[in-house]
Coordinates of C-alpha atoms in Angstrom, one line a residue:
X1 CA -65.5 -1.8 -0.2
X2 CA -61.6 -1.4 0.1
X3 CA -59.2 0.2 -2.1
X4 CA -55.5 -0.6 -3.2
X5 CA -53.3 1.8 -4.2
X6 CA -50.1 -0.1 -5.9
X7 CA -47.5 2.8 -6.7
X8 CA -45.4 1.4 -9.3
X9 CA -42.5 2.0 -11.6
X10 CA -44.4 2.6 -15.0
X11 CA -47.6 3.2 -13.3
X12 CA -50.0 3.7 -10.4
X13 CA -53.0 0.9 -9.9
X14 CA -56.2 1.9 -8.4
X15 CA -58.3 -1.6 -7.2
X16 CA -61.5 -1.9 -5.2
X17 CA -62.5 -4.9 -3.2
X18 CA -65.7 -5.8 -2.1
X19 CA -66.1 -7.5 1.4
X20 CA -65.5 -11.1 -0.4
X21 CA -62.5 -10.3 -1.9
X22 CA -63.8 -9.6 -5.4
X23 CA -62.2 -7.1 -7.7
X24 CA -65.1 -4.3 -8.5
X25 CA -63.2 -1.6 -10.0
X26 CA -59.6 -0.9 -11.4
X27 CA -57.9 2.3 -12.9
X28 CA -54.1 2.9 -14.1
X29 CA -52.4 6.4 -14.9
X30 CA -48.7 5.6 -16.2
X31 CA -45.6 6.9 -15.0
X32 CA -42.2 7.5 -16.7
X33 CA -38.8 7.0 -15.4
X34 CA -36.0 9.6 -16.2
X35 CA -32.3 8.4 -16.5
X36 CA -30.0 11.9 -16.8
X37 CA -26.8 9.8 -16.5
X38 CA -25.7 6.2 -16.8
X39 CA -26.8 4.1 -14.3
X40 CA -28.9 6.8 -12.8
X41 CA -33.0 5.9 -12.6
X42 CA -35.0 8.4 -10.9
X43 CA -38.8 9.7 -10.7
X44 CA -40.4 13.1 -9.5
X45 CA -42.4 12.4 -6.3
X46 CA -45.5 14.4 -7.0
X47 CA -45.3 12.2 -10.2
X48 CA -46.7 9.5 -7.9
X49 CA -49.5 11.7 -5.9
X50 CA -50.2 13.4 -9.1
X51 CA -51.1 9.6 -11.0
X52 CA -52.5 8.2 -8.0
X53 CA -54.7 11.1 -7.6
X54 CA -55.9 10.3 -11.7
X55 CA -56.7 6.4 -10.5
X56 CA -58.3 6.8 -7.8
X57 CA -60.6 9.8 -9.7
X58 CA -61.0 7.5 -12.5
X59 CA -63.2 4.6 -10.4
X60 CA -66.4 5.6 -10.8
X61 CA -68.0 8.2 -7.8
X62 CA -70.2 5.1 -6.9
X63 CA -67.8 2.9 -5.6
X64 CA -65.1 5.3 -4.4
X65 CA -68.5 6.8 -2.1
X66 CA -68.8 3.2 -0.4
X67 CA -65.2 2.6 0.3
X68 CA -64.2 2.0 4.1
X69 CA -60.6 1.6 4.0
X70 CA -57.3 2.2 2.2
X71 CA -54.4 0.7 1.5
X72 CA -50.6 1.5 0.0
X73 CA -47.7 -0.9 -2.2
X74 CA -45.1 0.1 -3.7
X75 CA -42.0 0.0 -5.5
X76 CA -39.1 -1.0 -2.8
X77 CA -36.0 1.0 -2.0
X78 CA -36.7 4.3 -3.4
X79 CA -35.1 7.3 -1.5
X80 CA -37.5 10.3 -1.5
X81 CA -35.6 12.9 0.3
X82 CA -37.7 15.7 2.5
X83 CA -37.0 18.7 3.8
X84 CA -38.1 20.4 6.9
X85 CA -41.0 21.7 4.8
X86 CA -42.1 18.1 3.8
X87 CA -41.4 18.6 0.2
X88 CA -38.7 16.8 -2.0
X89 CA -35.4 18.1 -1.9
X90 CA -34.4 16.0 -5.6
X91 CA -35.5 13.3 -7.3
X92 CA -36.2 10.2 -5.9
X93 CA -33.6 7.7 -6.8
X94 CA -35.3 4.0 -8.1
X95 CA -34.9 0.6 -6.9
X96 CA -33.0 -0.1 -10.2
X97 CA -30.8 3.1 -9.9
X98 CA -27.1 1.4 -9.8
X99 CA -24.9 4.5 -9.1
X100 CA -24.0 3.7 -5.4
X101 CA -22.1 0.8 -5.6
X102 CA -19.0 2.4 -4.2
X103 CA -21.3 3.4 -0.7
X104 CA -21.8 -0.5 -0.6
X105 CA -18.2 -1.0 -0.1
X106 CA -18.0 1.7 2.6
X107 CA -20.7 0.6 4.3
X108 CA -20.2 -2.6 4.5
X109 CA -16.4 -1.5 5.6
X110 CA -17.9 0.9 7.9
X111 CA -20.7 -1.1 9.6
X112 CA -19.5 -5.0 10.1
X113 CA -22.8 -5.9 11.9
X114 CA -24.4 -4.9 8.9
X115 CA -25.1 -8.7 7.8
X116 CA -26.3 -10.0 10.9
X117 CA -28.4 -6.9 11.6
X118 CA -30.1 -6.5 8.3
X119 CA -29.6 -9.9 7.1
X120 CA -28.6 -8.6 3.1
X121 CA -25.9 -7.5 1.3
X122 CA -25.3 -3.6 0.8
X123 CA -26.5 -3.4 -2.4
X124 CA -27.0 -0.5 -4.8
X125 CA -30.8 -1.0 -5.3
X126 CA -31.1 -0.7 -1.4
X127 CA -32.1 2.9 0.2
X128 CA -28.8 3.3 2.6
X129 CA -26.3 3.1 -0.2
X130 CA -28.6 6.3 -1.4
X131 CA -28.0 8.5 1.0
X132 CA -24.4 7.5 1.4
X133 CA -24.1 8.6 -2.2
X134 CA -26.3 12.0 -1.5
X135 CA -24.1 12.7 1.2
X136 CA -20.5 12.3 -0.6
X137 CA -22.0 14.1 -4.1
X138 CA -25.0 16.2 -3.1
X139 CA -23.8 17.7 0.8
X140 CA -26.5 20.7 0.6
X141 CA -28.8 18.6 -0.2
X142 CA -28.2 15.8 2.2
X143 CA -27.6 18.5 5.4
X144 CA -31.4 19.5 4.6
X145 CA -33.1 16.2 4.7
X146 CA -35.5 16.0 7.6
X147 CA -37.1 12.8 6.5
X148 CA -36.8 10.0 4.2
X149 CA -39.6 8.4 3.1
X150 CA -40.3 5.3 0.6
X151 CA -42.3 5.8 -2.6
X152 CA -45.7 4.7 -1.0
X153 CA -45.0 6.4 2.0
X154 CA -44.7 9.9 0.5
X155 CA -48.1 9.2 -1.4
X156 CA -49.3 8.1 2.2
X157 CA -48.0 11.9 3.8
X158 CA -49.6 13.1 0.7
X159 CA -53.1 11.3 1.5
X160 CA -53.0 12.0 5.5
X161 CA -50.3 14.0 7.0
X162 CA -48.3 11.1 8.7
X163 CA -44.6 10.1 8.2
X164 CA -45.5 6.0 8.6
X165 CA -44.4 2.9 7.0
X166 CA -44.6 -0.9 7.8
X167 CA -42.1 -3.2 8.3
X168 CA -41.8 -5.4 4.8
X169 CA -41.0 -1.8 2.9
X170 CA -39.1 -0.6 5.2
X171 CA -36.7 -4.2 5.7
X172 CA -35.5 -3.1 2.0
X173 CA -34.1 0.3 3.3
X174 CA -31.3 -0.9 5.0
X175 CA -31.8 0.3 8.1
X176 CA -34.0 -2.0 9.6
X177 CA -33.1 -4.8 12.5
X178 CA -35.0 -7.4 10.3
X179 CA -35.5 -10.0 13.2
X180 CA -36.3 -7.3 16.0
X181 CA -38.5 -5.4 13.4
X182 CA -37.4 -2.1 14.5
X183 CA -34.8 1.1 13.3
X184 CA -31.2 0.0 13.5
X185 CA -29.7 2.8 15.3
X186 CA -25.9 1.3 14.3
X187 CA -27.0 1.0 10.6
X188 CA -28.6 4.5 10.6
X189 CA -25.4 6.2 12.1
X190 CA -22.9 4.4 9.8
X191 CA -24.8 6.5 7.2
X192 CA -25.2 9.9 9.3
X193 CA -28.6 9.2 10.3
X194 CA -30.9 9.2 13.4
X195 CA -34.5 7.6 13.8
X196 CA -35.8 10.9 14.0
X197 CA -35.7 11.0 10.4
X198 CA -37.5 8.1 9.8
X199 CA -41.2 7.1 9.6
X200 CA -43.2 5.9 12.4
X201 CA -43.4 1.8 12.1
X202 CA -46.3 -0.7 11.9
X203 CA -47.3 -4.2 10.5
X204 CA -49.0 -3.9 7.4
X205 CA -52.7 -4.8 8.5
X206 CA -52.3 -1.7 10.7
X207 CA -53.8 1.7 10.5
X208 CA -51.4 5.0 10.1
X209 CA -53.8 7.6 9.6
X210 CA -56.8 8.5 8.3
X211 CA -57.5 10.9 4.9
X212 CA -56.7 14.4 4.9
X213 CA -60.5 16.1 5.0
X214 CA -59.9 17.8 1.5
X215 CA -57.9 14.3 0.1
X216 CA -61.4 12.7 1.2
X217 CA -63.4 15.3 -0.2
X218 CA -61.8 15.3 -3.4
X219 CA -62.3 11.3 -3.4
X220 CA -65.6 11.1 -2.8
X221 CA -65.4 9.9 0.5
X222 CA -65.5 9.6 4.3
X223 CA -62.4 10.2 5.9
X224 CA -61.2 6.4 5.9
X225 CA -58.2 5.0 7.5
X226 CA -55.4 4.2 5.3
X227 CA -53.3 0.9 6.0
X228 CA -49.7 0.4 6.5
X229 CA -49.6 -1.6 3.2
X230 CA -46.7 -3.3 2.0
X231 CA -43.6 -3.0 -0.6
X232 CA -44.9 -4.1 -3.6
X233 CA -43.5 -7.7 -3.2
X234 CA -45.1 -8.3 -0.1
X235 CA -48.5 -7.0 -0.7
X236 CA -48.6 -9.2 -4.0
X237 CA -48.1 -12.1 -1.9
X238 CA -50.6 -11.3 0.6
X239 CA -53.0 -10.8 -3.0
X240 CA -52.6 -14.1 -3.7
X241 CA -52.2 -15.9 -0.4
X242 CA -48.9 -16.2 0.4
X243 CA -49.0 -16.1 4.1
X244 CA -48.0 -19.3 5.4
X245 CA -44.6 -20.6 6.1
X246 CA -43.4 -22.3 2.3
X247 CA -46.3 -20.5 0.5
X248 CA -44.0 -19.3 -2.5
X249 CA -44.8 -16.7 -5.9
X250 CA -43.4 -15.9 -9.0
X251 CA -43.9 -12.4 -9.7
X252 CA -43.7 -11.4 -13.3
X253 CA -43.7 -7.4 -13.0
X254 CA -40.8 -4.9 -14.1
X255 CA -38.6 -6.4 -12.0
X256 CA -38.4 -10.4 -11.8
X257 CA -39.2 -12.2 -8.2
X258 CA -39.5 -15.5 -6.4
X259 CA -41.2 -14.8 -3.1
X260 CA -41.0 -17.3 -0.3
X261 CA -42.9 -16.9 3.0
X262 CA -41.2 -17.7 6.3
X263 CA -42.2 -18.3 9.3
X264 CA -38.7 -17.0 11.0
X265 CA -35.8 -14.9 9.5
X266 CA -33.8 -16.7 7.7
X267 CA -30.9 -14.6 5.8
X268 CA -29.2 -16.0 3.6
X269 CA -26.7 -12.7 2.0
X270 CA -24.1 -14.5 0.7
X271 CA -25.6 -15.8 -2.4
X272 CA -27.7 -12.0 -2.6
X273 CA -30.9 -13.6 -1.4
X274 CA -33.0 -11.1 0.0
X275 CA -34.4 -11.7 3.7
X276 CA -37.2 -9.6 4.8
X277 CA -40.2 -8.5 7.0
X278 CA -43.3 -9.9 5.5
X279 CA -46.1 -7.3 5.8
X280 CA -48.4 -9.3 8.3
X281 CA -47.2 -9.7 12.0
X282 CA -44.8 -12.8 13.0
X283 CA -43.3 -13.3 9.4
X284 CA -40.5 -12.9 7.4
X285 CA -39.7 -13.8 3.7
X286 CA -37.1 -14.2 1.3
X287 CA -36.7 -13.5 -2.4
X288 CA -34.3 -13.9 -4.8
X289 CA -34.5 -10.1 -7.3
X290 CA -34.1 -9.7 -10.7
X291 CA -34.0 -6.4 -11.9
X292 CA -35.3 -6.7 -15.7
X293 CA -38.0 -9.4 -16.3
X294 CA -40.7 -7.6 -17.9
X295 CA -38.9 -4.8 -18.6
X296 CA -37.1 -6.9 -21.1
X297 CA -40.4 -8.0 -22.9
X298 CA -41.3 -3.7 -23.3
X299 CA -37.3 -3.6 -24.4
X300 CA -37.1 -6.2 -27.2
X301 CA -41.4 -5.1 -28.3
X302 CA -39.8 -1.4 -29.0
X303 CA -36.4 -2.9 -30.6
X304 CA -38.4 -5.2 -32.9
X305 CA -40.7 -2.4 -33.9
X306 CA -43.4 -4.6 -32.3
X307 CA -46.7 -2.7 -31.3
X308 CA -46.7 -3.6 -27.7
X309 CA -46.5 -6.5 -25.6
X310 CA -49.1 -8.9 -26.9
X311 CA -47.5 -8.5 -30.6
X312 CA -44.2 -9.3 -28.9
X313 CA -45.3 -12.6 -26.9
X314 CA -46.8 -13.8 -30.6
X315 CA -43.6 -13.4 -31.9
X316 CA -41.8 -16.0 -30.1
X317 CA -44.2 -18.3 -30.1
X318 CA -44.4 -18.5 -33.6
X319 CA -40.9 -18.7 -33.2
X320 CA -40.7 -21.9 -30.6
X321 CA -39.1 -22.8 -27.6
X322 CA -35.4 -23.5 -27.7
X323 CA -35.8 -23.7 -31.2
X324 CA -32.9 -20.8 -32.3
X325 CA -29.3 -20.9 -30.8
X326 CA -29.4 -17.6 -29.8
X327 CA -29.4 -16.4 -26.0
X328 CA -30.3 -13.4 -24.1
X329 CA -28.8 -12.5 -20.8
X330 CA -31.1 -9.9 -19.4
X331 CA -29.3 -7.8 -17.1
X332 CA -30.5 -4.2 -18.5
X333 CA -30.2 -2.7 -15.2
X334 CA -27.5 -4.6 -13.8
X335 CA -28.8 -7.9 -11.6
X336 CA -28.8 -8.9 -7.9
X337 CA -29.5 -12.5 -7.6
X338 CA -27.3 -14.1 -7.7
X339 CA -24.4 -12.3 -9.0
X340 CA -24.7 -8.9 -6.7
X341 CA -23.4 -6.7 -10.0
X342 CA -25.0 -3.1 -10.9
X343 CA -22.5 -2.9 -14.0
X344 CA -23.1 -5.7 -16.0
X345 CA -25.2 -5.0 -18.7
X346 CA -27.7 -7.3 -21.0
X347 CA -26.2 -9.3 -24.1
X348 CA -27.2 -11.2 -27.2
X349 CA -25.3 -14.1 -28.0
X350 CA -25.2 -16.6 -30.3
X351 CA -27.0 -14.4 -33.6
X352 CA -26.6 -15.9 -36.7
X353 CA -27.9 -15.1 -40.3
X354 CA -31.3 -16.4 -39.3
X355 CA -31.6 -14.7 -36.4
X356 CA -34.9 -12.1 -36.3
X357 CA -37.2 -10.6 -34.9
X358 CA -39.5 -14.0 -33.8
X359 CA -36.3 -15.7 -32.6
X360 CA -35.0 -12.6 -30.5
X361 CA -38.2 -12.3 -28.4
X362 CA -38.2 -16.0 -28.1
X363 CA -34.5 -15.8 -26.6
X364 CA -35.7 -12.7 -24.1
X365 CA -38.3 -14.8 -22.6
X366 CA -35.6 -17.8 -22.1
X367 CA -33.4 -15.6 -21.0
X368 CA -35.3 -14.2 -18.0
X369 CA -36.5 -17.7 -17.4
X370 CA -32.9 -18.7 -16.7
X371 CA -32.3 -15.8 -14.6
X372 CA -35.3 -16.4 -12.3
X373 CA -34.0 -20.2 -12.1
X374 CA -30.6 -18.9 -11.0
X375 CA -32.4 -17.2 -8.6
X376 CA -34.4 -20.2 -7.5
X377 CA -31.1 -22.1 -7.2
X378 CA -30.2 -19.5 -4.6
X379 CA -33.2 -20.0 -2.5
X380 CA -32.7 -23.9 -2.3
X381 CA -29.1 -24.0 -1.6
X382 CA -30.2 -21.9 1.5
X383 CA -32.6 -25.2 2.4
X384 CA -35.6 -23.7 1.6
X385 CA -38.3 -25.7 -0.4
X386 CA -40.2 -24.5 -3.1
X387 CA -42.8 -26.9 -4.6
X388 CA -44.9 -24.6 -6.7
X389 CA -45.1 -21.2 -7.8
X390 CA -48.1 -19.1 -7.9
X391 CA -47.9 -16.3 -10.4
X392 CA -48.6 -12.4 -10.3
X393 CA -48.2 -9.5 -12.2
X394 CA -48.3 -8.4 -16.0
X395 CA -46.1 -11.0 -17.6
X396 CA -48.9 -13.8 -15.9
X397 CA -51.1 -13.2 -19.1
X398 CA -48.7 -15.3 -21.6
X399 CA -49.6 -18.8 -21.2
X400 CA -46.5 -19.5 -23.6
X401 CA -43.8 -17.7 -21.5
X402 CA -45.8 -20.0 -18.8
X403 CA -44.6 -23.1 -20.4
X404 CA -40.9 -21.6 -20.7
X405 CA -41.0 -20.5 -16.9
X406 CA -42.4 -23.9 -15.6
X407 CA -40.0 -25.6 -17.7
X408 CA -36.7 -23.1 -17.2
X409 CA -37.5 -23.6 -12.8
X410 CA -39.3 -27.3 -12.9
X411 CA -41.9 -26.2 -11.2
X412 CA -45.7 -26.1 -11.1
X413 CA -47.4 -22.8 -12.1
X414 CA -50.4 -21.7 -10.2
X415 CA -52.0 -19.0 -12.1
X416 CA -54.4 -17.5 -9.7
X417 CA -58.0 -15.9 -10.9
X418 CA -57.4 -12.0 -10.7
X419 CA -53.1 -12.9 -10.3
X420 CA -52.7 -10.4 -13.1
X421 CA -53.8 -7.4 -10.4
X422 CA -50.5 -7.8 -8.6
X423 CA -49.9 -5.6 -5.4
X424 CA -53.1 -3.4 -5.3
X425 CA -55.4 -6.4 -4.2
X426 CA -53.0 -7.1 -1.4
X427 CA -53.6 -3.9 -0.6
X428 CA -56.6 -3.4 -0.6
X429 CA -56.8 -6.9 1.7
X430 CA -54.3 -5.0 4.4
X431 CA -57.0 -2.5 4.3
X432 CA -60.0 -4.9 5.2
X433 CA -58.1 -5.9 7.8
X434 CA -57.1 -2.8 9.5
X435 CA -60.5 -1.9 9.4
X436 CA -62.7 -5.0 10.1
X437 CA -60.0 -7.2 11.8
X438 CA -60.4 -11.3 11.1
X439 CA -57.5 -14.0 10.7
X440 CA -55.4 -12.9 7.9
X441 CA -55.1 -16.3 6.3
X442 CA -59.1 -16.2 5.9
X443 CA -58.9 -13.1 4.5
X444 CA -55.9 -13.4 2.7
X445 CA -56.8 -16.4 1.2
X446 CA -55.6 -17.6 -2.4
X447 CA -58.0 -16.9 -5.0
X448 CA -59.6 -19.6 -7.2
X449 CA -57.2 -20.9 -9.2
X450 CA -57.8 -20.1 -13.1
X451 CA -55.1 -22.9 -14.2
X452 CA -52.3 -24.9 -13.4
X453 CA -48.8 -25.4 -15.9
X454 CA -47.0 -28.1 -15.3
X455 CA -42.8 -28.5 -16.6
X456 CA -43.2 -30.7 -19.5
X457 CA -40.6 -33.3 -19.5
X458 CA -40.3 -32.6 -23.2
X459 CA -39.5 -28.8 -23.0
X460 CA -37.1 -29.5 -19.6
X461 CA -34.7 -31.5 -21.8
X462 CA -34.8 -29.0 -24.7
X463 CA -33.8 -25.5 -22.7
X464 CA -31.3 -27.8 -20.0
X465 CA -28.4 -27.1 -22.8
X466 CA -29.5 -23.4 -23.3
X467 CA -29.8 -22.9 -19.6
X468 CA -26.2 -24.2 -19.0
X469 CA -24.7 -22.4 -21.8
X470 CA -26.5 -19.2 -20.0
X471 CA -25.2 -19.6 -16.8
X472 CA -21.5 -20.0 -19.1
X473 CA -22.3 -17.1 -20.6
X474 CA -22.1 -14.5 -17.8
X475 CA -18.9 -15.4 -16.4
X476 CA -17.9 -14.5 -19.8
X477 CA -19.1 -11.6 -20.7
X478 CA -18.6 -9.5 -17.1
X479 CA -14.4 -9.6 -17.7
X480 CA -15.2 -7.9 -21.0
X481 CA -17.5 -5.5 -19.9
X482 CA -15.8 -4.0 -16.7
X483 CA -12.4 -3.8 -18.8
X484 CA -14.6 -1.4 -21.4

């Protein structure tokens, strides 16, 4: 057996493998985010050790007593900030955290090989633009920071003692030579760093270390190694297969991303398009990011007074597809693909007398179907070639936002058997690996496939006006919203 650990943003997924690849066991413990100030998104560390420890406690003492391996995703970008000590110095600041949009302009003033180094825009969901910010606002702080470490990682120095990380996570610091896979010393000193600070590196499919003896003990278990892992993005793909040059994914989590696997690095930062380490050796990937997709479905359930998700996802199908005029532009946390802007902010549009509850969550889904086709835009103006899309995370249970999303990016949807698990089953592969070895494309194969949604012709035509008027829409509102 094999367990992934998948530390998230709203919670911490527990999942055990058997040998073939087949889920045996999964546990959650939630998580909460804490945002003290505007555009400020931040989480205690020993939030994350203290939910994973209540997962992986929470698979029954059977299975965790057979398990030969571990493995770690994440959330991306997150700067957890350690002192000499190894404990957190603040709270970690998110992925979707938008204060350090000012450090972006300085460093990319202050480092001009940024681009071809790192491949990506400086960008305020990125770790570097972090510590520039800790630096200029929080000086005691930042002069006691012995290492930083990404969300999964500090769970990892939790679980064995060793400051590690592989290369996909680590790409979406910053600091990373993406096409040498190694530390950029240039990058690290534009932001008064050294290597010494950071984690030791390693592919994915690798061991760092194996579990502390009372960690093990606690677990139920033998002192197993613990993979490298993956950001969360990158161990989804490897969950579902996506480890072949033009393999591509949807994935429908908190966040909103279209995942493309390369066989070469292939940056593309001037239309935001993320280009990255993939978390197997010799490959590379790019995505386009959208920082509210699901999110936006838990926003508009609470607004509504829905109870939860599922009531939420009945509502606008009762409601129809296209049906109402009104649109959503669901930029909650700001967006990245395309538009590269932490301060816009979401909108309704178009509300009439008519307009309620049914046809609001019908325009959220739209609305983060025509984001993610923005972002799709992105990836093929770069030349890259999408054909289908397979589909992970929470927001792959609606078969009816399904038909908006295959219709919004006219593309086949490949809903995968066990898709939903997201990130913790690609872990838990990285960890068969590092422990039993094998080709990864055998083991990371794509699991049976539970159903396939085609774009209908017929529901292409009807959201092609909404679509336009949504791309209209935000170089309309931004003017209005920065002058406020």
């Amino acid at each position: 057996m094999f367990l992934g650990i998948d530390i998230g943003t709203s919670g911490v997924k527990a999942v055990v493998i058997d040998e073939r690849g087949s889920v045996v066991d999964q546990r959650t413990a939630a998580l909460t985010v804490q945002r003290p100030h505007p555009l400020w998104s931040e989480q205690d560390p020993d939030a994350w050790w203290n939910a994973t420890d209540a997962a992986v406690r929470a698979i029954a003492p059977e299975v965790r007593r057979t398990v030969r391996g571990i493995g770690l995703a994440g959330q991306m970008h997150g700067a957890t900030l350690l002192g000499g000590d190894d404990r957190p110095l603040r709270p970690a600041i998110l992925w979707n955290d938008g204060r350090s949009f000012a450090e972006c302009e300085e460093l990319e003033r202050d480092c001009p090989d940024l681009h071809a180094i790192t491949g990506n825009l400086a960008m305020p969901g990125f770790t570097a633009p972090k510590l520039l910010w800790v630096r200029k606002h929080e000086p005691d702080i930042f002069a006691q920071v012995r290492s930083v470490l990404l969300p999964k990682d500090y769970v990892r120095l939790r679980m064995t003692g060793d400051r590690a990380s592989d290369m996909a996570d680590s790409a979406g610091t910053l600091w990373l030579d993406v096409a040498g896979r190694r530390w950029s010393d240039t990058v690290l000193a534009a932001c008064g760093l050294s290597d010494a600070q950071m984690p030791r590196l390693f592919e994915g499919s690798q061991a760092t270390g194996t579990l502390r003896p009372e960690i093990a003990e606690a677990w139920g278990m033998d002192r197993v190694p613990v993979a490298a892992g993956g950001g969360d993005n990158a161990a989804g793909a490897v969950g579902v297969g996506v480890v072949r040059d033009g393999d591509a994914l949807l994935s429908l989590g908190t966040s909103g991303v279209i995942f493309v696997a390369t066989a070469e690095f292939r940056p593309n930062p001037g239309r935001a398009v993320h280009a990255f380490c993939h978390c197997l050796p010799d490959l590379w990937h790019q995505m386009s990011v959208h920082l509210s997709a699901a999110a936006c479905v838990d926003w508009v359930a609470r607004l509504t007074g829905a109870n939860g998700a599922a009531e939420m996802f009945e509502r606008a199908e009762r409601s129809g597809i296209g049906r109402g005029p009104e649109l959503f532009l669901p930029y909650l946390s700001g967006e990245r693909t395309p538009h590269n802007d932490p301060l816009v902010r979401g909108a309704f549009l178009q509300l009439d007398n008519d307009s309620d509850a049914d046809r609001l969550s019908a325009a959220v889904l739209e609305g983060v179907a025509f984001a993610l086709a923005d972002g799709l835009d992105t990836l093929t103006d770069a030349g890259t070639t999408v054909d289908r899309l397979a589909v992970i995370g929470g927001g792959a249970r609606s078969g009816h936002w399904g038909r908006i999303l295959a219709a919004a990016l006219e593309r086949p949807l490949v809903y995968l058997q066990g898709g939903e698990v997201g990130p913790a089953l690609g872990a838990a592969r990285l960890a068969q690996l590092a422990v039993d070895g094998g080709d990864p494309a055998a083991v990371c194969a794509a699991p049976p496939v539970a159903r396939i949604v085609e774009p209908e012709p017929a529901l292409i035509d009807i959201l092609s006006t909404k679509k336009r008027q949504f791309r209209d829409a935000y170089a309309r509102i931004t003017p209005r919203q920065k002058a406020a």
